[in-house]
Amino acid sequence: MPNPNFKDVKIKIGVAGCGALGSIVCKALQEGIKGYEFVGVSDLKTPDFGVPNMSFNELAKNCDLVVECLPPKVVPELAREVLGQNKDLIMISACALLLYPEIYDLTQNSQGRIMVPSGALSGLDAVTALSCAEIESAKIASTKPPKGFKGAPHVVQNDIKLDDISEKTLLFSGNAYEAAKAFPANVNVAASLSLAGIGPERTKVEVWADPNATGNAHEITVKGGSSTIINRVENQPDPTNPKSSMLAGHSIVAALKKMTTQITAV
Ligand SMILES: NC(=O)c1ccc[n+]([C@@H]2O[C@H](COP(=O)([O-])OP(=O)(O)OC[C@H]3O[C@@H](n4cnc5c(N)ncnc54)[C@H](O)[C@@H]3O)[C@@H](O)[C@H]2O)c1
């Protein structure tokens, strides 16, 4: 008996936030991803992806699955609508899980679920596999050009002169919760690693400023009884939003394809 899910039923999908990352997802959906019906978007601007622009409430009502590509501070509002209507949410702003713990509470009273794509990070597949056995330690070291940290609370509070940094310098070391407070705009990857591995309290984060760096690099080191995972990714800034990286947009498209492709690497 053929599985109807792969051939007949289409998942109704919408995208909230059509900036650098959301546009990558919208373009892919507009071109067509097997198993999905692109229903709508929600953005303050009027994006032109051939579907209507609607409120978070309407988007949740009309969709089975909503993709979030918003500024983190808007994520709780979207999560309330989507999970409140028992729909599923793909959340790229992983840092919102650390910054707004009420999002966890929303899942407790919902039949909807939250899926966090790998984003700008690599190696999470192995980390989730090792977490099924035992992980002893998990660390992420993120390196960016100094200007990438402009305005971060840790930089402002400690009066760090970013323009004076002439060599690779450690700006911060702490756990993922502390990193979220110190560098809220730079902790998506730390939040994703925490979720895949051993949680935010035990996940160590280092933040480095390197004047010779051209893009953003993230290196994870995860140790368990049976494996040591060392993985590094170097991302060039997204041309439309230098704070973002295109890999994060592609990771959402990949996650969507994984959910509807009959034979897939997971
Ligand atoms: N997980 C990762 O590895 C990773 C990597 C890069 C970026 N991110 C996160 O992804 C998110 C999106 O990044 P981006 O580069 O696409 O951002 P962006 O600024 O380019 O786009 C955000 C979009 O949201 C829209 N928007 C803002 N407020 C809104 C509201 N109230 N209602 C509807 N739309 C609203 C804006 O108009 C804009 O189009 C950010 O939170 C960023 O931190 C995650």
PDB file of C-alpha atoms and ligand atoms in Angstrom:
ATOM      1  CA  MET A   1       0.000   0.000   0.000  1.00  0.00           C
ATOM      2  CA  PRO A   2       1.672   3.293  -1.040  1.00  0.00           C
ATOM      3  CA  ASN A   3       2.248   5.858   1.690  1.00  0.00           C
ATOM      4  CA  PRO A   4      -0.172   8.702   0.868  1.00  0.00           C
ATOM      5  CA  ASN A   5       1.842  11.252   2.826  1.00  0.00           C
ATOM      6  CA  PHE A   6       4.548  11.350   0.181  1.00  0.00           C
ATOM      7  CA  LYS A   7       2.288  11.596  -2.845  1.00  0.00           C
ATOM      8  CA  ASP A   8      -1.134  13.047  -2.107  1.00  0.00           C
ATOM      9  CA  VAL A   9      -1.081  15.188   1.031  1.00  0.00           C
ATOM     10  CA  LYS A  10       0.698  18.542   0.876  1.00  0.00           C
ATOM     11  CA  ILE A  11       1.858  20.331   3.992  1.00  0.00           C
ATOM     12  CA  LYS A  12       0.497  23.890   4.029  1.00  0.00           C
ATOM     13  CA  ILE A  13       3.466  26.119   4.811  1.00  0.00           C
ATOM     14  CA  GLY A  14       4.111  29.807   5.482  1.00  0.00           C
ATOM     15  CA  VAL A  15       7.155  31.945   6.195  1.00  0.00           C
ATOM     16  CA  ALA A  16       7.299  34.625   8.915  1.00  0.00           C
ATOM     17  CA  GLY A  17      10.054  37.127   8.139  1.00  0.00           C
ATOM     18  CA  CYS A  18      11.226  37.531   4.540  1.00  0.00           C
ATOM     19  CA  GLY A  19      14.647  39.139   5.033  1.00  0.00           C
ATOM     20  CA  ALA A  20      17.991  37.534   4.175  1.00  0.00           C
ATOM     21  CA  LEU A  21      17.100  34.000   5.316  1.00  0.00           C
ATOM     22  CA  GLY A  22      13.330  34.040   4.802  1.00  0.00           C
ATOM     23  CA  SER A  23      13.839  35.092   1.156  1.00  0.00           C
ATOM     24  CA  ILE A  24      15.968  31.994   0.502  1.00  0.00           C
ATOM     25  CA  VAL A  25      13.157  29.808   1.864  1.00  0.00           C
ATOM     26  CA  CYS A  26      10.420  31.722   0.006  1.00  0.00           C
ATOM     27  CA  LYS A  27      12.291  31.470  -3.311  1.00  0.00           C
ATOM     28  CA  ALA A  28      12.714  27.711  -2.855  1.00  0.00           C
ATOM     29  CA  LEU A  29       9.017  27.305  -1.972  1.00  0.00           C
ATOM     30  CA  GLN A  30       7.970  29.494  -4.906  1.00  0.00           C
ATOM     31  CA  GLU A  31      10.016  27.273  -7.231  1.00  0.00           C
ATOM     32  CA  GLY A  32       8.399  24.273  -5.516  1.00  0.00           C
ATOM     33  CA  ILE A  33       9.522  21.848  -2.826  1.00  0.00           C
ATOM     34  CA  LYS A  34       7.914  18.438  -3.093  1.00  0.00           C
ATOM     35  CA  GLY A  35       5.205  17.875  -0.502  1.00  0.00           C
ATOM     36  CA  TYR A  36       4.501  21.531   0.342  1.00  0.00           C
ATOM     37  CA  GLU A  37       1.848  24.060  -0.608  1.00  0.00           C
ATOM     38  CA  PHE A  38       3.176  27.602  -0.129  1.00  0.00           C
ATOM     39  CA  VAL A  39       0.278  29.445   1.479  1.00  0.00           C
ATOM     40  CA  GLY A  40       1.520  32.813   2.705  1.00  0.00           C
ATOM     41  CA  VAL A  41       4.119  35.042   4.325  1.00  0.00           C
ATOM     42  CA  SER A  42       4.150  37.516   7.197  1.00  0.00           C
ATOM     43  CA  ASP A  43       6.442  40.542   7.045  1.00  0.00           C
ATOM     44  CA  LEU A  44       6.274  44.249   7.881  1.00  0.00           C
ATOM     45  CA  LYS A  45       7.279  44.958   4.274  1.00  0.00           C
ATOM     46  CA  THR A  46       5.330  43.598   1.292  1.00  0.00           C
ATOM     47  CA  PRO A  47       7.392  40.714  -0.062  1.00  0.00           C
ATOM     48  CA  ASP A  48       6.661  39.553  -3.607  1.00  0.00           C
ATOM     49  CA  PHE A  49       6.677  35.783  -3.568  1.00  0.00           C
ATOM     50  CA  GLY A  50       3.293  35.206  -5.216  1.00  0.00           C
ATOM     51  CA  VAL A  51       1.468  34.500  -1.938  1.00  0.00           C
ATOM     52  CA  PRO A  52      -0.494  36.819   0.378  1.00  0.00           C
ATOM     53  CA  ASN A  53       1.115  38.724   3.270  1.00  0.00           C
ATOM     54  CA  MET A  54      -0.844  38.098   6.451  1.00  0.00           C
ATOM     55  CA  SER A  55      -0.721  38.489  10.234  1.00  0.00           C
ATOM     56  CA  PHE A  56       0.928  35.860  12.457  1.00  0.00           C
ATOM     57  CA  ASN A  57      -2.564  34.791  13.541  1.00  0.00           C
ATOM     58  CA  GLU A  58      -3.778  34.269   9.962  1.00  0.00           C
ATOM     59  CA  LEU A  59      -0.542  32.566   8.944  1.00  0.00           C
ATOM     60  CA  ALA A  60      -0.893  30.057  11.797  1.00  0.00           C
ATOM     61  CA  LYS A  61      -4.569  29.526  10.955  1.00  0.00           C
ATOM     62  CA  ASN A  62      -3.865  28.830   7.264  1.00  0.00           C
ATOM     63  CA  CYS A  63      -0.747  26.668   7.673  1.00  0.00           C
ATOM     64  CA  ASP A  64       0.250  23.296   9.124  1.00  0.00           C
ATOM     65  CA  LEU A  65       3.842  24.486   9.464  1.00  0.00           C
ATOM     66  CA  VAL A  66       5.323  27.976   9.844  1.00  0.00           C
ATOM     67  CA  VAL A  67       8.991  28.845   9.198  1.00  0.00           C
ATOM     68  CA  GLU A  68      10.350  31.570  11.488  1.00  0.00           C
ATOM     69  CA  CYS A  69      13.013  33.957  10.085  1.00  0.00           C
ATOM     70  CA  LEU A  70      12.347  36.982  12.315  1.00  0.00           C
ATOM     71  CA  PRO A  71      14.349  39.185  14.668  1.00  0.00           C
ATOM     72  CA  PRO A  72      14.573  37.214  17.963  1.00  0.00           C
ATOM     73  CA  LYS A  73      12.437  39.660  19.962  1.00  0.00           C
ATOM     74  CA  VAL A  74       9.417  38.946  17.713  1.00  0.00           C
ATOM     75  CA  VAL A  75       9.709  35.157  18.039  1.00  0.00           C
ATOM     76  CA  PRO A  76       7.657  34.738  21.263  1.00  0.00           C
ATOM     77  CA  GLU A  77       4.679  36.489  19.591  1.00  0.00           C
ATOM     78  CA  LEU A  78       4.849  34.137  16.592  1.00  0.00           C
ATOM     79  CA  ALA A  79       5.382  31.076  18.820  1.00  0.00           C
ATOM     80  CA  ARG A  80       2.247  31.986  20.827  1.00  0.00           C
ATOM     81  CA  GLU A  81       0.153  32.054  17.632  1.00  0.00           C
ATOM     82  CA  VAL A  82       1.611  28.931  16.008  1.00  0.00           C
ATOM     83  CA  LEU A  83       1.814  26.681  19.076  1.00  0.00           C
ATOM     84  CA  GLY A  84      -1.452  28.128  20.430  1.00  0.00           C
ATOM     85  CA  GLN A  85      -3.144  26.809  17.290  1.00  0.00           C
ATOM     86  CA  ASN A  86      -1.348  23.442  17.660  1.00  0.00           C
ATOM     87  CA  LYS A  87       0.712  23.986  14.514  1.00  0.00           C
ATOM     88  CA  ASP A  88       4.412  23.218  13.975  1.00  0.00           C
ATOM     89  CA  LEU A  89       7.199  25.797  13.931  1.00  0.00           C
ATOM     90  CA  ILE A  90      10.617  25.705  12.274  1.00  0.00           C
ATOM     91  CA  MET A  91      12.662  28.189  14.288  1.00  0.00           C
ATOM     92  CA  ILE A  92      15.919  29.566  12.877  1.00  0.00           C
ATOM     93  CA  SER A  93      16.346  32.132  15.696  1.00  0.00           C
ATOM     94  CA  ALA A  94      17.576  29.416  18.063  1.00  0.00           C
ATOM     95  CA  CYS A  95      18.802  32.092  20.476  1.00  0.00           C
ATOM     96  CA  ALA A  96      15.138  32.888  21.280  1.00  0.00           C
ATOM     97  CA  LEU A  97      15.026  29.595  23.199  1.00  0.00           C
ATOM     98  CA  LEU A  98      17.696  30.961  25.575  1.00  0.00           C
ATOM     99  CA  LEU A  99      16.467  34.552  25.666  1.00  0.00           C
ATOM    100  CA  TYR A 100      12.747  33.770  26.096  1.00  0.00           C
ATOM    101  CA  PRO A 101      12.295  30.594  28.180  1.00  0.00           C
ATOM    102  CA  GLU A 102       8.498  31.069  28.014  1.00  0.00           C
ATOM    103  CA  ILE A 103       8.723  29.492  24.545  1.00  0.00           C
ATOM    104  CA  TYR A 104       9.448  26.155  26.273  1.00  0.00           C
ATOM    105  CA  ASP A 105       6.286  26.612  28.371  1.00  0.00           C
ATOM    106  CA  LEU A 106       4.219  27.177  25.212  1.00  0.00           C
ATOM    107  CA  THR A 107       5.156  23.720  23.930  1.00  0.00           C
ATOM    108  CA  GLN A 108       3.800  22.103  27.109  1.00  0.00           C
ATOM    109  CA  ASN A 109       0.212  23.068  26.264  1.00  0.00           C
ATOM    110  CA  SER A 110       0.459  22.514  22.504  1.00  0.00           C
ATOM    111  CA  GLN A 111       0.344  19.600  20.106  1.00  0.00           C
ATOM    112  CA  GLY A 112       2.672  21.606  17.868  1.00  0.00           C
ATOM    113  CA  ARG A 113       6.410  21.153  17.968  1.00  0.00           C
ATOM    114  CA  ILE A 114       9.472  23.315  17.422  1.00  0.00           C
ATOM    115  CA  MET A 115      12.227  22.197  15.051  1.00  0.00           C
ATOM    116  CA  VAL A 116      15.561  24.053  15.012  1.00  0.00           C
ATOM    117  CA  PRO A 117      17.576  23.627  11.777  1.00  0.00           C
ATOM    118  CA  SER A 118      21.371  23.382  11.861  1.00  0.00           C
ATOM    119  CA  GLY A 119      21.591  27.032  10.735  1.00  0.00           C
ATOM    120  CA  ALA A 120      25.117  28.399  10.373  1.00  0.00           C
ATOM    121  CA  LEU A 121      26.595  25.430  12.231  1.00  0.00           C
ATOM    122  CA  SER A 122      27.955  22.114  10.981  1.00  0.00           C
ATOM    123  CA  GLY A 123      28.303  18.757  12.689  1.00  0.00           C
ATOM    124  CA  LEU A 124      25.026  18.730  14.671  1.00  0.00           C
ATOM    125  CA  ASP A 125      24.066  15.349  13.166  1.00  0.00           C
ATOM    126  CA  ALA A 126      26.999  13.716  14.953  1.00  0.00           C
ATOM    127  CA  VAL A 127      26.291  15.634  18.169  1.00  0.00           C
ATOM    128  CA  THR A 128      22.665  14.435  18.288  1.00  0.00           C
ATOM    129  CA  ALA A 129      23.899  10.898  17.621  1.00  0.00           C
ATOM    130  CA  LEU A 130      26.453  11.067  20.443  1.00  0.00           C
ATOM    131  CA  SER A 131      23.824  12.546  22.792  1.00  0.00           C
ATOM    132  CA  CYS A 132      21.975   9.228  22.463  1.00  0.00           C
ATOM    133  CA  ALA A 133      24.961   7.672  24.295  1.00  0.00           C
ATOM    134  CA  GLU A 134      26.850  10.116  26.502  1.00  0.00           C
ATOM    135  CA  ILE A 135      28.424  13.534  26.029  1.00  0.00           C
ATOM    136  CA  GLU A 136      30.980  14.611  28.629  1.00  0.00           C
ATOM    137  CA  SER A 137      31.705  18.096  27.331  1.00  0.00           C
ATOM    138  CA  ALA A 138      30.612  20.459  24.568  1.00  0.00           C
ATOM    139  CA  LYS A 139      32.281  23.681  23.489  1.00  0.00           C
ATOM    140  CA  ILE A 140      31.770  26.167  20.682  1.00  0.00           C
ATOM    141  CA  ALA A 141      34.293  28.827  19.697  1.00  0.00           C
ATOM    142  CA  SER A 142      32.928  31.539  17.404  1.00  0.00           C
ATOM    143  CA  THR A 143      35.236  33.945  15.601  1.00  0.00           C
ATOM    144  CA  LYS A 144      34.156  37.074  13.719  1.00  0.00           C
ATOM    145  CA  PRO A 145      35.701  40.349  12.599  1.00  0.00           C
ATOM    146  CA  PRO A 146      35.636  42.841  15.539  1.00  0.00           C
ATOM    147  CA  LYS A 147      32.937  45.029  13.934  1.00  0.00           C
ATOM    148  CA  GLY A 148      30.555  42.045  14.070  1.00  0.00           C
ATOM    149  CA  PHE A 149      30.294  42.555  17.844  1.00  0.00           C
ATOM    150  CA  LYS A 150      29.406  46.253  17.771  1.00  0.00           C
ATOM    151  CA  GLY A 151      26.777  47.130  20.373  1.00  0.00           C
ATOM    152  CA  ALA A 152      26.858  43.731  22.154  1.00  0.00           C
ATOM    153  CA  PRO A 153      26.067  44.180  25.900  1.00  0.00           C
ATOM    154  CA  HIS A 154      29.382  42.544  26.923  1.00  0.00           C
ATOM    155  CA  VAL A 155      31.336  44.933  24.679  1.00  0.00           C
ATOM    156  CA  VAL A 156      29.448  48.009  25.905  1.00  0.00           C
ATOM    157  CA  GLN A 157      29.558  47.082  29.635  1.00  0.00           C
ATOM    158  CA  ASN A 158      33.297  46.320  29.528  1.00  0.00           C
ATOM    159  CA  ASP A 159      34.087  49.310  27.307  1.00  0.00           C
ATOM    160  CA  ILE A 160      35.910  47.074  24.805  1.00  0.00           C
ATOM    161  CA  LYS A 161      37.422  49.175  22.003  1.00  0.00           C
ATOM    162  CA  LEU A 162      36.737  46.990  18.970  1.00  0.00           C
ATOM    163  CA  ASP A 163      38.626  49.322  16.617  1.00  0.00           C
ATOM    164  CA  ASP A 164      41.812  48.862  18.684  1.00  0.00           C
ATOM    165  CA  ILE A 165      41.888  45.054  18.357  1.00  0.00           C
ATOM    166  CA  SER A 166      44.960  44.226  16.248  1.00  0.00           C
ATOM    167  CA  GLU A 167      45.208  40.446  16.791  1.00  0.00           C
ATOM    168  CA  LYS A 168      42.865  37.521  17.473  1.00  0.00           C
ATOM    169  CA  THR A 169      41.441  38.218  20.946  1.00  0.00           C
ATOM    170  CA  LEU A 170      39.200  36.225  23.317  1.00  0.00           C
ATOM    171  CA  LEU A 171      36.283  38.525  24.204  1.00  0.00           C
ATOM    172  CA  PHE A 172      34.187  36.130  26.268  1.00  0.00           C
ATOM    173  CA  SER A 173      34.166  32.702  27.870  1.00  0.00           C
ATOM    174  CA  GLY A 174      31.167  31.255  29.715  1.00  0.00           C
ATOM    175  CA  ASN A 175      28.180  28.956  29.302  1.00  0.00           C
ATOM    176  CA  ALA A 176      25.477  29.350  26.646  1.00  0.00           C
ATOM    177  CA  TYR A 177      23.067  31.153  29.019  1.00  0.00           C
ATOM    178  CA  GLU A 178      25.781  33.671  29.938  1.00  0.00           C
ATOM    179  CA  ALA A 179      26.682  34.022  26.247  1.00  0.00           C
ATOM    180  CA  ALA A 180      23.042  34.801  25.417  1.00  0.00           C
ATOM    181  CA  LYS A 181      23.102  37.743  27.837  1.00  0.00           C
ATOM    182  CA  ALA A 182      26.565  38.910  26.737  1.00  0.00           C
ATOM    183  CA  PHE A 183      26.137  38.506  22.953  1.00  0.00           C
ATOM    184  CA  PRO A 184      22.389  38.073  22.232  1.00  0.00           C
ATOM    185  CA  ALA A 185      22.868  38.667  18.488  1.00  0.00           C
ATOM    186  CA  ASN A 186      25.620  36.056  18.172  1.00  0.00           C
ATOM    187  CA  VAL A 187      24.370  33.011  20.079  1.00  0.00           C
ATOM    188  CA  ASN A 188      22.115  31.170  17.623  1.00  0.00           C
ATOM    189  CA  VAL A 189      24.822  28.599  17.068  1.00  0.00           C
ATOM    190  CA  ALA A 190      25.460  28.159  20.812  1.00  0.00           C
ATOM    191  CA  ALA A 191      21.726  27.641  21.357  1.00  0.00           C
ATOM    192  CA  SER A 192      21.579  25.046  18.558  1.00  0.00           C
ATOM    193  CA  LEU A 193      24.565  23.158  19.975  1.00  0.00           C
ATOM    194  CA  SER A 194      22.973  23.226  23.469  1.00  0.00           C
ATOM    195  CA  LEU A 195      19.765  21.783  22.101  1.00  0.00           C
ATOM    196  CA  ALA A 196      21.538  19.035  20.159  1.00  0.00           C
ATOM    197  CA  GLY A 197      23.919  18.213  22.995  1.00  0.00           C
ATOM    198  CA  ILE A 198      23.942  18.727  26.769  1.00  0.00           C
ATOM    199  CA  GLY A 199      21.910  21.890  27.353  1.00  0.00           C
ATOM    200  CA  PRO A 200      22.845  25.559  27.790  1.00  0.00           C
ATOM    201  CA  GLU A 201      24.293  25.349  31.297  1.00  0.00           C
ATOM    202  CA  ARG A 202      26.922  22.745  30.379  1.00  0.00           C
ATOM    203  CA  THR A 203      27.697  24.076  26.877  1.00  0.00           C
ATOM    204  CA  LYS A 204      30.826  26.251  26.972  1.00  0.00           C
ATOM    205  CA  VAL A 205      31.058  29.238  24.638  1.00  0.00           C
ATOM    206  CA  GLU A 206      34.084  31.238  23.557  1.00  0.00           C
ATOM    207  CA  VAL A 207      33.713  34.424  21.515  1.00  0.00           C
ATOM    208  CA  TRP A 208      36.762  35.622  19.580  1.00  0.00           C
ATOM    209  CA  ALA A 209      37.346  38.827  17.611  1.00  0.00           C
ATOM    210  CA  ASP A 210      39.824  38.503  14.756  1.00  0.00           C
ATOM    211  CA  PRO A 211      40.730  41.547  12.619  1.00  0.00           C
ATOM    212  CA  ASN A 212      42.041  39.199   9.895  1.00  0.00           C
ATOM    213  CA  ALA A 213      38.798  37.196   9.660  1.00  0.00           C
ATOM    214  CA  THR A 214      36.749  37.811   6.509  1.00  0.00           C
ATOM    215  CA  GLY A 215      33.689  35.849   7.658  1.00  0.00           C
ATOM    216  CA  ASN A 216      32.256  34.037  10.657  1.00  0.00           C
ATOM    217  CA  ALA A 217      33.825  30.778  11.819  1.00  0.00           C
ATOM    218  CA  HIS A 218      32.337  28.344  14.326  1.00  0.00           C
ATOM    219  CA  GLU A 219      34.273  25.398  15.744  1.00  0.00           C
ATOM    220  CA  ILE A 220      32.628  22.816  17.963  1.00  0.00           C
ATOM    221  CA  THR A 221      34.451  20.295  20.143  1.00  0.00           C
ATOM    222  CA  VAL A 222      32.214  17.645  21.670  1.00  0.00           C
ATOM    223  CA  LYS A 223      33.625  14.752  23.685  1.00  0.00           C
ATOM    224  CA  GLY A 224      31.922  11.531  24.718  1.00  0.00           C
ATOM    225  CA  GLY A 225      32.997   8.041  25.736  1.00  0.00           C
ATOM    226  CA  SER A 226      32.942   6.656  22.202  1.00  0.00           C
ATOM    227  CA  SER A 227      33.707   9.707  20.040  1.00  0.00           C
ATOM    228  CA  THR A 228      35.307  13.114  19.902  1.00  0.00           C
ATOM    229  CA  ILE A 229      33.699  15.487  17.416  1.00  0.00           C
ATOM    230  CA  ILE A 230      35.716  18.440  16.136  1.00  0.00           C
ATOM    231  CA  ASN A 231      33.967  20.386  13.426  1.00  0.00           C
ATOM    232  CA  ARG A 232      34.618  23.787  11.889  1.00  0.00           C
ATOM    233  CA  VAL A 233      32.568  25.836   9.459  1.00  0.00           C
ATOM    234  CA  GLU A 234      33.525  29.150   7.835  1.00  0.00           C
ATOM    235  CA  ASN A 235      30.674  31.257   6.489  1.00  0.00           C
ATOM    236  CA  GLN A 236      30.918  34.376   4.384  1.00  0.00           C
ATOM    237  CA  PRO A 237      28.422  37.081   5.415  1.00  0.00           C
ATOM    238  CA  ASP A 238      25.093  37.133   3.556  1.00  0.00           C
ATOM    239  CA  PRO A 239      25.291  39.923   0.901  1.00  0.00           C
ATOM    240  CA  THR A 240      21.822  41.227   1.909  1.00  0.00           C
ATOM    241  CA  ASN A 241      22.436  41.060   5.687  1.00  0.00           C
ATOM    242  CA  PRO A 242      26.129  40.932   6.757  1.00  0.00           C
ATOM    243  CA  LYS A 243      25.071  39.671  10.225  1.00  0.00           C
ATOM    244  CA  SER A 244      23.586  36.533   8.635  1.00  0.00           C
ATOM    245  CA  SER A 245      24.966  33.641   6.617  1.00  0.00           C
ATOM    246  CA  MET A 246      23.269  32.025   3.651  1.00  0.00           C
ATOM    247  CA  LEU A 247      24.027  28.521   4.955  1.00  0.00           C
ATOM    248  CA  ALA A 248      21.392  29.114   7.647  1.00  0.00           C
ATOM    249  CA  GLY A 249      18.750  29.741   4.953  1.00  0.00           C
ATOM    250  CA  HIS A 250      19.822  26.664   3.013  1.00  0.00           C
ATOM    251  CA  SER A 251      19.624  24.605   6.234  1.00  0.00           C
ATOM    252  CA  ILE A 252      15.905  25.443   6.483  1.00  0.00           C
ATOM    253  CA  VAL A 253      15.284  24.333   2.898  1.00  0.00           C
ATOM    254  CA  ALA A 254      17.248  21.139   3.623  1.00  0.00           C
ATOM    255  CA  ALA A 255      15.148  20.495   6.748  1.00  0.00           C
ATOM    256  CA  LEU A 256      11.949  20.912   4.703  1.00  0.00           C
ATOM    257  CA  LYS A 257      13.199  18.505   2.026  1.00  0.00           C
ATOM    258  CA  LYS A 258      14.187  15.938   4.675  1.00  0.00           C
ATOM    259  CA  MET A 259      10.625  15.884   5.983  1.00  0.00           C
ATOM    260  CA  THR A 260       9.025  15.030   2.637  1.00  0.00           C
ATOM    261  CA  THR A 261      11.680  13.110   0.703  1.00  0.00           C
ATOM    262  CA  GLN A 262      11.113   9.369   0.638  1.00  0.00           C
ATOM    263  CA  ILE A 263      14.800   8.410   0.839  1.00  0.00           C
ATOM    264  CA  THR A 264      16.976  10.871   2.734  1.00  0.00           C
ATOM    265  CA  ALA A 265      20.135  11.188   4.827  1.00  0.00           C
ATOM    266  CA  VAL A 266      19.127  12.376   8.298  1.00  0.00           C
TER     267      VAL A 266
HETATM  268  N1  LIG B   1      20.442  29.579  13.562  1.00  0.00           N
HETATM  269  C1  LIG B   1      21.427  30.218  12.938  1.00  0.00           C
HETATM  270  O1  LIG B   1      22.512  29.697  12.781  1.00  0.00           O
HETATM  271  C2  LIG B   1      21.182  31.604  12.396  1.00  0.00           C
HETATM  272  C3  LIG B   1      22.083  32.159  11.469  1.00  0.00           C
HETATM  273  C4  LIG B   1      21.838  33.437  10.979  1.00  0.00           C
HETATM  274  C5  LIG B   1      20.732  34.156  11.436  1.00  0.00           C
HETATM  275  N2  LIG B   1      19.891  33.592  12.357  1.00  0.00           N
HETATM  276  C6  LIG B   1      18.714  34.309  12.870  1.00  0.00           C
HETATM  277  O2  LIG B   1      17.682  34.238  11.892  1.00  0.00           O
HETATM  278  C7  LIG B   1      16.810  35.355  12.058  1.00  0.00           C
HETATM  279  C8  LIG B   1      16.542  35.996  10.695  1.00  0.00           C
HETATM  280  O3  LIG B   1      17.767  36.440  10.138  1.00  0.00           O
HETATM  281  P1  LIG B   1      17.793  37.324   8.803  1.00  0.00           P
HETATM  282  O4  LIG B   1      19.224  37.508   8.469  1.00  0.00           O
HETATM  283  O5  LIG B   1      16.896  36.753   7.774  1.00  0.00           O
HETATM  284  O6  LIG B   1      17.181  38.705   9.337  1.00  0.00           O
HETATM  285  P2  LIG B   1      16.674  39.953   8.460  1.00  0.00           P
HETATM  286  O7  LIG B   1      16.804  41.141   9.358  1.00  0.00           O
HETATM  287  O8  LIG B   1      17.348  39.979   7.136  1.00  0.00           O
HETATM  288  O9  LIG B   1      15.107  39.639   8.225  1.00  0.00           O
HETATM  289  C9  LIG B   1      14.131  39.770   9.240  1.00  0.00           C
HETATM  290  C10 LIG B   1      12.785  40.021   8.556  1.00  0.00           C
HETATM  291  O10 LIG B   1      11.764  40.049   9.577  1.00  0.00           O
HETATM  292  C11 LIG B   1      10.854  41.102   9.256  1.00  0.00           C
HETATM  293  N3  LIG B   1      10.176  41.523  10.484  1.00  0.00           N
HETATM  294  C12 LIG B   1      10.680  42.237  11.522  1.00  0.00           C
HETATM  295  N4  LIG B   1       9.752  42.407  12.480  1.00  0.00           N
HETATM  296  C13 LIG B   1       8.627  41.793  12.049  1.00  0.00           C
HETATM  297  C14 LIG B   1       7.309  41.636  12.580  1.00  0.00           C
HETATM  298  N5  LIG B   1       6.968  42.148  13.767  1.00  0.00           N
HETATM  299  N6  LIG B   1       6.399  40.973  11.844  1.00  0.00           N
HETATM  300  C15 LIG B   1       6.723  40.464  10.624  1.00  0.00           C
HETATM  301  N7  LIG B   1       7.951  40.575  10.065  1.00  0.00           N
HETATM  302  C16 LIG B   1       8.896  41.242  10.779  1.00  0.00           C
HETATM  303  C17 LIG B   1      11.722  42.190   8.641  1.00  0.00           C
HETATM  304  O11 LIG B   1      10.945  43.076   7.860  1.00  0.00           O
HETATM  305  C18 LIG B   1      12.710  41.364   7.815  1.00  0.00           C
HETATM  306  O12 LIG B   1      12.243  41.169   6.502  1.00  0.00           O
HETATM  307  C19 LIG B   1      17.503  36.296  13.054  1.00  0.00           C
HETATM  308  O13 LIG B   1      16.939  36.135  14.351  1.00  0.00           O
HETATM  309  C20 LIG B   1      18.938  35.795  13.086  1.00  0.00           C
HETATM  310  O14 LIG B   1      19.562  36.019  14.345  1.00  0.00           O
HETATM  311  C21 LIG B   1      20.071  32.324  12.815  1.00  0.00           C
END
